[in-house]
PDB file of N, CA, C and O in Angstrom:
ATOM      1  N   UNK J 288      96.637  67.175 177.900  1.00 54.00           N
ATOM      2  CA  UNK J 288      97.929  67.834 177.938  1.00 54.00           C
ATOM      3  C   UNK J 288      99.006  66.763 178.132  1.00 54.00           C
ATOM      4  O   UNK J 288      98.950  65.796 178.890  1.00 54.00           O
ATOM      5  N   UNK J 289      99.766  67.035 177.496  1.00 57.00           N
ATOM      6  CA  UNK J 289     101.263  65.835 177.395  1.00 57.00           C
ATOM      7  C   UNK J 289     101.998  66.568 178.325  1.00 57.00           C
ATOM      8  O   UNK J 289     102.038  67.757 178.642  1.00 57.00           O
ATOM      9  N   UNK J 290     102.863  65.027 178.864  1.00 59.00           N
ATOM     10  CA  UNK J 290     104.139  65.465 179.693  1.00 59.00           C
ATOM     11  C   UNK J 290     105.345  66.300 179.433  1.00 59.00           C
ATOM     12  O   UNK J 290     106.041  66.979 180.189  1.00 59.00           O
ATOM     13  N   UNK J 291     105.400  66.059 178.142  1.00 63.00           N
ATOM     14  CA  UNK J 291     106.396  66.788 177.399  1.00 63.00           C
ATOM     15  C   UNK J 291     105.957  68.625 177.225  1.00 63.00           C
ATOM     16  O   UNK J 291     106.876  69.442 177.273  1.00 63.00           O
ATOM     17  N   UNK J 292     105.168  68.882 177.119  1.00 59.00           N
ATOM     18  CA  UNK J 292     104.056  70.726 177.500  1.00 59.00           C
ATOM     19  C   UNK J 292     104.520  70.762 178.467  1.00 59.00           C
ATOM     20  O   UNK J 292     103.950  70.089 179.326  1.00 59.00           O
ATOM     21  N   UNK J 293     105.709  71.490 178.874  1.00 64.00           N
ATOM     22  CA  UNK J 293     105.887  71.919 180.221  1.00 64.00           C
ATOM     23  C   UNK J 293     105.521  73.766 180.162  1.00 64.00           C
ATOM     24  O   UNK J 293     105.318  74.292 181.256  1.00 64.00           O
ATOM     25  N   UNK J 294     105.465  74.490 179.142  1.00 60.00           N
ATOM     26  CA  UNK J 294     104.939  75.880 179.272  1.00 60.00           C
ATOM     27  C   UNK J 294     103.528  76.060 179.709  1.00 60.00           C
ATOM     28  O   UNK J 294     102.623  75.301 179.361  1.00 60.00           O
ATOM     29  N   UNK J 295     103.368  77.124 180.507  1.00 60.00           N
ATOM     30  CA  UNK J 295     102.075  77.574 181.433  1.00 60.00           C
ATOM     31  C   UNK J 295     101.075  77.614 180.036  1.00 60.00           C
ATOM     32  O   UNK J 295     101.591  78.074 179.017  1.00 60.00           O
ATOM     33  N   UNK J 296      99.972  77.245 179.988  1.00 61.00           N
ATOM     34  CA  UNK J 296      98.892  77.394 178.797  1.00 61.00           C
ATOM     35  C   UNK J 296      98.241  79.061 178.551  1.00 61.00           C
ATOM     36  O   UNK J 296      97.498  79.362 177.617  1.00 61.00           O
ATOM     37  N   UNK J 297      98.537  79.645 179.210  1.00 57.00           N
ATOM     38  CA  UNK J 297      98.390  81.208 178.899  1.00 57.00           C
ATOM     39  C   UNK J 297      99.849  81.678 178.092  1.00 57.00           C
ATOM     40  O   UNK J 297      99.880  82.481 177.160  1.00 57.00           O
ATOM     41  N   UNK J 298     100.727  81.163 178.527  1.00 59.00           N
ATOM     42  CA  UNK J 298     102.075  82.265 177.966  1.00 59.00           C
ATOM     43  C   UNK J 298     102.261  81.901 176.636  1.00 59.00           C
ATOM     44  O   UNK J 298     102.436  80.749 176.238  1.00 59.00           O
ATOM     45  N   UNK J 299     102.212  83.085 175.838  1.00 63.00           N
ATOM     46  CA  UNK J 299     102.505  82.725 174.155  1.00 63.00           C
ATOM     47  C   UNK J 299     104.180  83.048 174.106  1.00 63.00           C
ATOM     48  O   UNK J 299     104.766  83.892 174.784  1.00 63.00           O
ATOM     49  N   UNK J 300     104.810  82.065 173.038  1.00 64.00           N
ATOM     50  CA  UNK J 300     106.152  82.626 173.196  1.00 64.00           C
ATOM     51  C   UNK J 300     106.943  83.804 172.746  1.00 64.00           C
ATOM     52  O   UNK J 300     106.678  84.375 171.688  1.00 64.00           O
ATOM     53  N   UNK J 301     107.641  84.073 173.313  1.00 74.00           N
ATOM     54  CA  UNK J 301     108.177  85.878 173.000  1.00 74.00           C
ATOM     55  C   UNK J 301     109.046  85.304 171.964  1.00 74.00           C
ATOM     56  O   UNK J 301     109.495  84.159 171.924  1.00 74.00           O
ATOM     57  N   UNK J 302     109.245  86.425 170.997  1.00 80.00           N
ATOM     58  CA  UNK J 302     110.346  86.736 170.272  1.00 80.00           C
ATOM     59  C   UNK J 302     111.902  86.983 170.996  1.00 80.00           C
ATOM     60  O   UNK J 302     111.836  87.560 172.081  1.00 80.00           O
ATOM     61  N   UNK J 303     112.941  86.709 170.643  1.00 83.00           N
ATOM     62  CA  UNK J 303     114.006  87.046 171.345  1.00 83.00           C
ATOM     63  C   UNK J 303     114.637  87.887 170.325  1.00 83.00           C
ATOM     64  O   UNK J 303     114.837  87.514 169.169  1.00 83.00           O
ATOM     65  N   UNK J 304     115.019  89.326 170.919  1.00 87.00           N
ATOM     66  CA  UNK J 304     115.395  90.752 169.628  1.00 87.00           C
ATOM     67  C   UNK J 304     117.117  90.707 170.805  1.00 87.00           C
ATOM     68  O   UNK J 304     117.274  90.968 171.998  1.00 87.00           O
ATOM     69  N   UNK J 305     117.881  90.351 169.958  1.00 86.00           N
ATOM     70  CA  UNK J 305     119.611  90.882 170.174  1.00 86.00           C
ATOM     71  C   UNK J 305     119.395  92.191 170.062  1.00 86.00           C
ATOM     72  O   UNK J 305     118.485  92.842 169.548  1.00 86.00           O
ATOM     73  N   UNK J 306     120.944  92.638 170.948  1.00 91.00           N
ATOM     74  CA  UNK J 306     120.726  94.189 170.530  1.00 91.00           C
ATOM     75  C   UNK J 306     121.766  93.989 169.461  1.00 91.00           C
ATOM     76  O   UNK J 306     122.234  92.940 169.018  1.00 91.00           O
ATOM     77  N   UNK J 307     122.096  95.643 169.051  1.00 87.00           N
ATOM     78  CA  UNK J 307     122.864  96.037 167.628  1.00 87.00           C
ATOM     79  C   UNK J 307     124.208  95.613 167.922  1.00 87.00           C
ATOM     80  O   UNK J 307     124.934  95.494 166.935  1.00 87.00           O
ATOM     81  N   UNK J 308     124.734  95.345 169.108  1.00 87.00           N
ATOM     82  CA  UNK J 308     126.170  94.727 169.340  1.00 87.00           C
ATOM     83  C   UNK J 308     126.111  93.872 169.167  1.00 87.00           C
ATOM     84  O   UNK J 308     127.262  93.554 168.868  1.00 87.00           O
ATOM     85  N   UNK J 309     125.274  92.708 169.084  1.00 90.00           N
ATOM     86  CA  UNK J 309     125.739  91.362 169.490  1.00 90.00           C
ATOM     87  C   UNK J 309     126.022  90.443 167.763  1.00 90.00           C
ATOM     88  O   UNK J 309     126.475  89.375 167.351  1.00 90.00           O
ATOM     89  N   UNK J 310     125.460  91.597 167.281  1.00 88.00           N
ATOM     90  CA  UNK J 310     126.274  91.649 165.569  1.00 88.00           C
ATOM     91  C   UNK J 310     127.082  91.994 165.564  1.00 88.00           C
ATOM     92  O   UNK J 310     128.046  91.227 165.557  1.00 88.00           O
ATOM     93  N   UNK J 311     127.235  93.135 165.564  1.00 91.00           N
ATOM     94  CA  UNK J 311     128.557  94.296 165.291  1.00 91.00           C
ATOM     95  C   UNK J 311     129.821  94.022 166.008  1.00 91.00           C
ATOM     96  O   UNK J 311     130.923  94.384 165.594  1.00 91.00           O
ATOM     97  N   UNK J 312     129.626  93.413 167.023  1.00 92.00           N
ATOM     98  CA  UNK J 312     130.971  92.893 167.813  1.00 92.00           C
ATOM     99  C   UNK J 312     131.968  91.517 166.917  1.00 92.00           C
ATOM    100  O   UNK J 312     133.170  91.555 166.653  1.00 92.00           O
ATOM    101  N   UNK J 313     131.224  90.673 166.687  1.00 92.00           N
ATOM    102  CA  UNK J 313     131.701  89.440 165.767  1.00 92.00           C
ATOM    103  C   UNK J 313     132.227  89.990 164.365  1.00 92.00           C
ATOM    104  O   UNK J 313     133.161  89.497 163.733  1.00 92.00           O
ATOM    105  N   UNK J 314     131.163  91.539 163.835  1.00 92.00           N
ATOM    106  CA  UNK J 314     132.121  90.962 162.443  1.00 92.00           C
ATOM    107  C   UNK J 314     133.140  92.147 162.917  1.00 92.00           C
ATOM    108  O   UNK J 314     134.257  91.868 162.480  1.00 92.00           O
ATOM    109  N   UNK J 315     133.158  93.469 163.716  1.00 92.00           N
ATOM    110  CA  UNK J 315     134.538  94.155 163.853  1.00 92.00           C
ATOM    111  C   UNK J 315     136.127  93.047 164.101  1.00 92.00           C
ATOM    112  O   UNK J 315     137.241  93.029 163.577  1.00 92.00           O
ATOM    113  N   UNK J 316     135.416  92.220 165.205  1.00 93.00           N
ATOM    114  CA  UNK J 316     136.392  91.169 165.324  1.00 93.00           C
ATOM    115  C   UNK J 316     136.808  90.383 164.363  1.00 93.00           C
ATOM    116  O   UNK J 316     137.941  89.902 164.379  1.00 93.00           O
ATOM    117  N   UNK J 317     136.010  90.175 163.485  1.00 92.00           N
ATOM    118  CA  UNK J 317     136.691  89.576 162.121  1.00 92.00           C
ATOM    119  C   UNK J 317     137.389  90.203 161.639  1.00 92.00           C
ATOM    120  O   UNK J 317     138.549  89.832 161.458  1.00 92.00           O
ATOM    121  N   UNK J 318     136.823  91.698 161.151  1.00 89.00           N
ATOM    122  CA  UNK J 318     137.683  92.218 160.365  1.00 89.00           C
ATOM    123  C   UNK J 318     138.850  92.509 160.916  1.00 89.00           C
ATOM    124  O   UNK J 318     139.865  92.374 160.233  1.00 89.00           O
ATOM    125  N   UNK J 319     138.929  92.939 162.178  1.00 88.00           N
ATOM    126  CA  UNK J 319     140.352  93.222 162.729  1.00 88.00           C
ATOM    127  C   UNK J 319     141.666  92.190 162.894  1.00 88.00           C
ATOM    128  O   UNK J 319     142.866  92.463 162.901  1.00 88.00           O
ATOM    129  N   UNK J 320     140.873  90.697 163.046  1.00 87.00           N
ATOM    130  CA  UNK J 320     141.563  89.969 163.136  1.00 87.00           C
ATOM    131  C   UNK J 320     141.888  89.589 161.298  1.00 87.00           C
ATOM    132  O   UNK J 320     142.888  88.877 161.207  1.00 87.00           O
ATOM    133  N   UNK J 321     141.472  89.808 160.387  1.00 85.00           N
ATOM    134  CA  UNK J 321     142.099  89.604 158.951  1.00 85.00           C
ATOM    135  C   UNK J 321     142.742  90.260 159.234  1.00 85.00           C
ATOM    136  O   UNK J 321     143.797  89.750 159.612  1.00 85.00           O
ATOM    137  N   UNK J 322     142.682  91.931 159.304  1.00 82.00           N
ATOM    138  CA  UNK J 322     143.624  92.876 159.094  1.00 82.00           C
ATOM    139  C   UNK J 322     145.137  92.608 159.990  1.00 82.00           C
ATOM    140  O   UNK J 322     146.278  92.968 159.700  1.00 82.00           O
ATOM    141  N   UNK J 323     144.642  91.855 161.146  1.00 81.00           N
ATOM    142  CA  UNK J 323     146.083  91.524 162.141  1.00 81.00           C
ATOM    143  C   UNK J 323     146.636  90.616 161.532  1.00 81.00           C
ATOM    144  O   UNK J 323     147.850  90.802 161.442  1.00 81.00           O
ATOM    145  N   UNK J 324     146.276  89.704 161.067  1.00 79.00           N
ATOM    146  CA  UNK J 324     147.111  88.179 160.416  1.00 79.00           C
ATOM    147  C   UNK J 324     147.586  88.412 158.501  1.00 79.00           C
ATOM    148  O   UNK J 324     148.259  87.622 157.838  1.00 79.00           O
ATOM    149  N   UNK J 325     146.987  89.693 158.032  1.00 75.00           N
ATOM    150  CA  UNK J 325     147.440  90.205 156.860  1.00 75.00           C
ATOM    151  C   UNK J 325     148.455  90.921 157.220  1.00 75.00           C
ATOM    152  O   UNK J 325     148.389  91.744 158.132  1.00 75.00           O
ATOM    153  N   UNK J 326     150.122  90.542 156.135  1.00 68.00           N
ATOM    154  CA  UNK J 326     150.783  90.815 156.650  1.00 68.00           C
ATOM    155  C   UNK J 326     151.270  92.332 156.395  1.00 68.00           C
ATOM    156  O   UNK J 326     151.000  92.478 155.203  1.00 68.00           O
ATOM    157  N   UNK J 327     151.795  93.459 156.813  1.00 61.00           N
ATOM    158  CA  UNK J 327     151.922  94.855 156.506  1.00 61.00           C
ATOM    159  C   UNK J 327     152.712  95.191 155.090  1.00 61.00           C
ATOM    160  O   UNK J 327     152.397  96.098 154.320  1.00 61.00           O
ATOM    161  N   UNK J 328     153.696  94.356 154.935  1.00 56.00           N
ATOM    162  CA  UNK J 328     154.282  94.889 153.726  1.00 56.00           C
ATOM    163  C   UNK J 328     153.172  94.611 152.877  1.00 56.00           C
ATOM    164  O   UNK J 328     152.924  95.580 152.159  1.00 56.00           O
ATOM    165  N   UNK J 329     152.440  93.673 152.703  1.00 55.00           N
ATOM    166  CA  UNK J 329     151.524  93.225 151.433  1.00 55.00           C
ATOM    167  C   UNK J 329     150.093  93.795 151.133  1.00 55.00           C
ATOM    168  O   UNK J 329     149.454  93.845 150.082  1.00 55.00           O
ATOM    169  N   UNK J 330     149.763  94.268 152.599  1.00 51.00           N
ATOM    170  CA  UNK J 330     148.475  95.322 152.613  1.00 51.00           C
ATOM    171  C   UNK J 330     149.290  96.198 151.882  1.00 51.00           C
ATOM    172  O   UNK J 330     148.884  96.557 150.776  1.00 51.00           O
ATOM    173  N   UNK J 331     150.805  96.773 152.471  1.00 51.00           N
ATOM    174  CA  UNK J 331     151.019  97.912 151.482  1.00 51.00           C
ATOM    175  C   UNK J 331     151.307  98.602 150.034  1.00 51.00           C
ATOM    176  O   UNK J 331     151.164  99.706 149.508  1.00 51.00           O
ATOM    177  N   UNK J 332     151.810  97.276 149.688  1.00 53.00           N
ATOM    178  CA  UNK J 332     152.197  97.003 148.284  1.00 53.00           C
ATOM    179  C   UNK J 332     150.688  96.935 147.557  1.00 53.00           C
ATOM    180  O   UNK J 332     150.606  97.682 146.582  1.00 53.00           O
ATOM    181  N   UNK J 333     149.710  96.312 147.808  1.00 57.00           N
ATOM    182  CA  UNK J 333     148.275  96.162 147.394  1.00 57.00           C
ATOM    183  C   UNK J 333     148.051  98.437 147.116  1.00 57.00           C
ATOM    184  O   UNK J 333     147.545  98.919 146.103  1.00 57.00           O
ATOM    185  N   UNK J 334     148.277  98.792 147.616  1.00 61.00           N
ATOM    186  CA  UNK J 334     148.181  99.867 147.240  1.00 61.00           C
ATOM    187  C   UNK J 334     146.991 101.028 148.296  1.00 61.00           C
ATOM    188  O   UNK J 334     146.383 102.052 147.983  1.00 61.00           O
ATOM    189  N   UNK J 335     147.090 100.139 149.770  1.00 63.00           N
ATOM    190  CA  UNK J 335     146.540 100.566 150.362  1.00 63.00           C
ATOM    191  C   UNK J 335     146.787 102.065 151.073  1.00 63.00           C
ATOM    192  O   UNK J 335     147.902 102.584 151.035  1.00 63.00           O
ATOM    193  N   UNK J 336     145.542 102.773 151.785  1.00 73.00           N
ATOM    194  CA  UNK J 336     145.770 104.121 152.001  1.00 73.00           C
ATOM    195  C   UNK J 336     146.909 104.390 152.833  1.00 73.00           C
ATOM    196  O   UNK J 336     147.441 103.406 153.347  1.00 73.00           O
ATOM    197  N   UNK J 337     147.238 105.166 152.994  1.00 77.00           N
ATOM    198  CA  UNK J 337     148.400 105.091 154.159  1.00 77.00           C
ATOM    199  C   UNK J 337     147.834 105.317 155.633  1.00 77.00           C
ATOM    200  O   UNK J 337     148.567 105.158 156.609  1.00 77.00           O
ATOM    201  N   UNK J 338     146.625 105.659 155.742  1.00 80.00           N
ATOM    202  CA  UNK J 338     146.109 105.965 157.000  1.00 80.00           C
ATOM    203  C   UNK J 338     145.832 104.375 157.505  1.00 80.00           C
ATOM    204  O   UNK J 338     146.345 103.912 158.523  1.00 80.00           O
ATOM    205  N   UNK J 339     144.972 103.659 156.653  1.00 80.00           N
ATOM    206  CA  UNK J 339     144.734 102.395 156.695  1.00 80.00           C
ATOM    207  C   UNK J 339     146.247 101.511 157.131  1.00 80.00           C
ATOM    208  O   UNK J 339     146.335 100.823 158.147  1.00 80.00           O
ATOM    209  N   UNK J 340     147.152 101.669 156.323  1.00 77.00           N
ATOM    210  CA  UNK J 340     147.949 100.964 156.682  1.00 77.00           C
ATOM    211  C   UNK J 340     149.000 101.696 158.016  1.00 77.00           C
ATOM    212  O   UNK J 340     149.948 101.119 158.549  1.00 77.00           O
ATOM    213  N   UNK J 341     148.625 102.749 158.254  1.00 84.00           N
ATOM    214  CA  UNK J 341     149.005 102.858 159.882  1.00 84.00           C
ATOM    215  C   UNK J 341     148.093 102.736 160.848  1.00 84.00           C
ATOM    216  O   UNK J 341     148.286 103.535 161.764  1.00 84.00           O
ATOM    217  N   UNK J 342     147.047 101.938 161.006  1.00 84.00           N
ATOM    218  CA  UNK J 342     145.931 101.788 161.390  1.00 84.00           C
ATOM    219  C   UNK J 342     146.341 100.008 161.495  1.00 84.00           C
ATOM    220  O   UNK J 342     146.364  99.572 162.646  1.00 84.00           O
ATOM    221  N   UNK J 343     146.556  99.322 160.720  1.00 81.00           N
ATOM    222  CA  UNK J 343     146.824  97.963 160.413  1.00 81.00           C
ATOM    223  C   UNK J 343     147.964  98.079 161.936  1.00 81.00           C
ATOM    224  O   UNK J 343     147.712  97.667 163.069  1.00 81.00           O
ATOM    225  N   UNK J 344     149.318  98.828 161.412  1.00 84.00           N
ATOM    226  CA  UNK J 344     150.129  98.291 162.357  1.00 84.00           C
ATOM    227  C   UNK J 344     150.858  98.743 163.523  1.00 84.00           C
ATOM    228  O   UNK J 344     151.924  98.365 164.009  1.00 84.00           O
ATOM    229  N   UNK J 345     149.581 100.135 164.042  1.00 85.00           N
ATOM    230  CA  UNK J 345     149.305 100.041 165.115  1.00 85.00           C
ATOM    231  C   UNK J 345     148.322  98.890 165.982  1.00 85.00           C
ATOM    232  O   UNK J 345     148.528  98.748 167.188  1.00 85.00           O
ATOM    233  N   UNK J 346     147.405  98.202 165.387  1.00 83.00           N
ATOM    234  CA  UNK J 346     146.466  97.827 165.743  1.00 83.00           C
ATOM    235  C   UNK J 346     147.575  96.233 166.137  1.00 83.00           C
ATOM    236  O   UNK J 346     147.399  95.695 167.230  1.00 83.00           O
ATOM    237  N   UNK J 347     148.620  95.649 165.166  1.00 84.00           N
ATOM    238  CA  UNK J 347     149.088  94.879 164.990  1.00 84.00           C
ATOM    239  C   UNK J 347     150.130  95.044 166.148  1.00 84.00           C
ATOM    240  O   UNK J 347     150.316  93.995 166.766  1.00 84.00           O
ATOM    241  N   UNK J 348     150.908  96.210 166.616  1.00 86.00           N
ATOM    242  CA  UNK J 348     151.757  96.449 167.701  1.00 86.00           C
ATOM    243  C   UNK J 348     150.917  96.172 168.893  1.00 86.00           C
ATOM    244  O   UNK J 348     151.261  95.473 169.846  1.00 86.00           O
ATOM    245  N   UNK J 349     149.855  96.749 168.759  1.00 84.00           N
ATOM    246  CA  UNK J 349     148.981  96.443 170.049  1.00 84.00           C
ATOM    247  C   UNK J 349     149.114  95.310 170.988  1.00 84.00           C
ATOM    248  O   UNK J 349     149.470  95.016 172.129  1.00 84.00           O
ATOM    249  N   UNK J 350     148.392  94.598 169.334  1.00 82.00           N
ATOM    250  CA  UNK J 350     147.854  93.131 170.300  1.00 82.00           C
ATOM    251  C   UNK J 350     149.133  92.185 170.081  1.00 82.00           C
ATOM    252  O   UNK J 350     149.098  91.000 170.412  1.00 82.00           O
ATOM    253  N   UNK J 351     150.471  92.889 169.396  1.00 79.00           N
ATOM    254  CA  UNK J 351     151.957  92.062 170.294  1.00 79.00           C
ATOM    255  C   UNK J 351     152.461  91.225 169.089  1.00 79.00           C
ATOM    256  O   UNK J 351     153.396  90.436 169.228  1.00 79.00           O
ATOM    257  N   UNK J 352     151.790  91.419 167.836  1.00 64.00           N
ATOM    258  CA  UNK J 352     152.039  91.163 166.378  1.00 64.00           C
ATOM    259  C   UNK J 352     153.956  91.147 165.953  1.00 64.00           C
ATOM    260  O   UNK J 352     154.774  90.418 165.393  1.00 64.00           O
ATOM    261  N   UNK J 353     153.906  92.113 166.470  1.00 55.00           N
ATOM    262  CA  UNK J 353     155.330  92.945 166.236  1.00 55.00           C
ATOM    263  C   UNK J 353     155.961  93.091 164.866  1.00 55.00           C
ATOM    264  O   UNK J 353     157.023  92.694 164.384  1.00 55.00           O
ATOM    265  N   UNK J 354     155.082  93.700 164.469  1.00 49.00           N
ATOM    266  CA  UNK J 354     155.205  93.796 163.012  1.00 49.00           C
ATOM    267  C   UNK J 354     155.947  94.956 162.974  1.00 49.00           C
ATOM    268  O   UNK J 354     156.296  95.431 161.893  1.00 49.00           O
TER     269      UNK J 354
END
């Protein structure tokens, strides 16, 4: 046995399973943060929904955008 084997010789190594957030958190945050730094007139002109684009800039008043 080498010095460098520091694991017990019985323990096989586990798998490590994330849960379903530790995805889902990074890309909501992406997307929200495109949608915050996209600017409102141009989401709107693009021909976006109108729910969507009151969704954009509430989300954008929120976090102090002041759009």
């Amino acid at each position: 046995m080498s010095a460098a084997d520091t694991r017990p010789a019985g323990k096989a190594a586990r798998s490590v399973r994330l849960p379903w957030w530790a995805l889902a958190l990074p890309v909501v945050s992406f997307v929200t943060l495109l949608f915050v730094f996209t600017p409102a007139a141009r989401a709107e002109a693009a021909g976006a929904p109108p729910a969507l684009a009151s969704l954009v800039h509430v989300l954008a008043r929120l976090l102090g955008a002041g759009v």
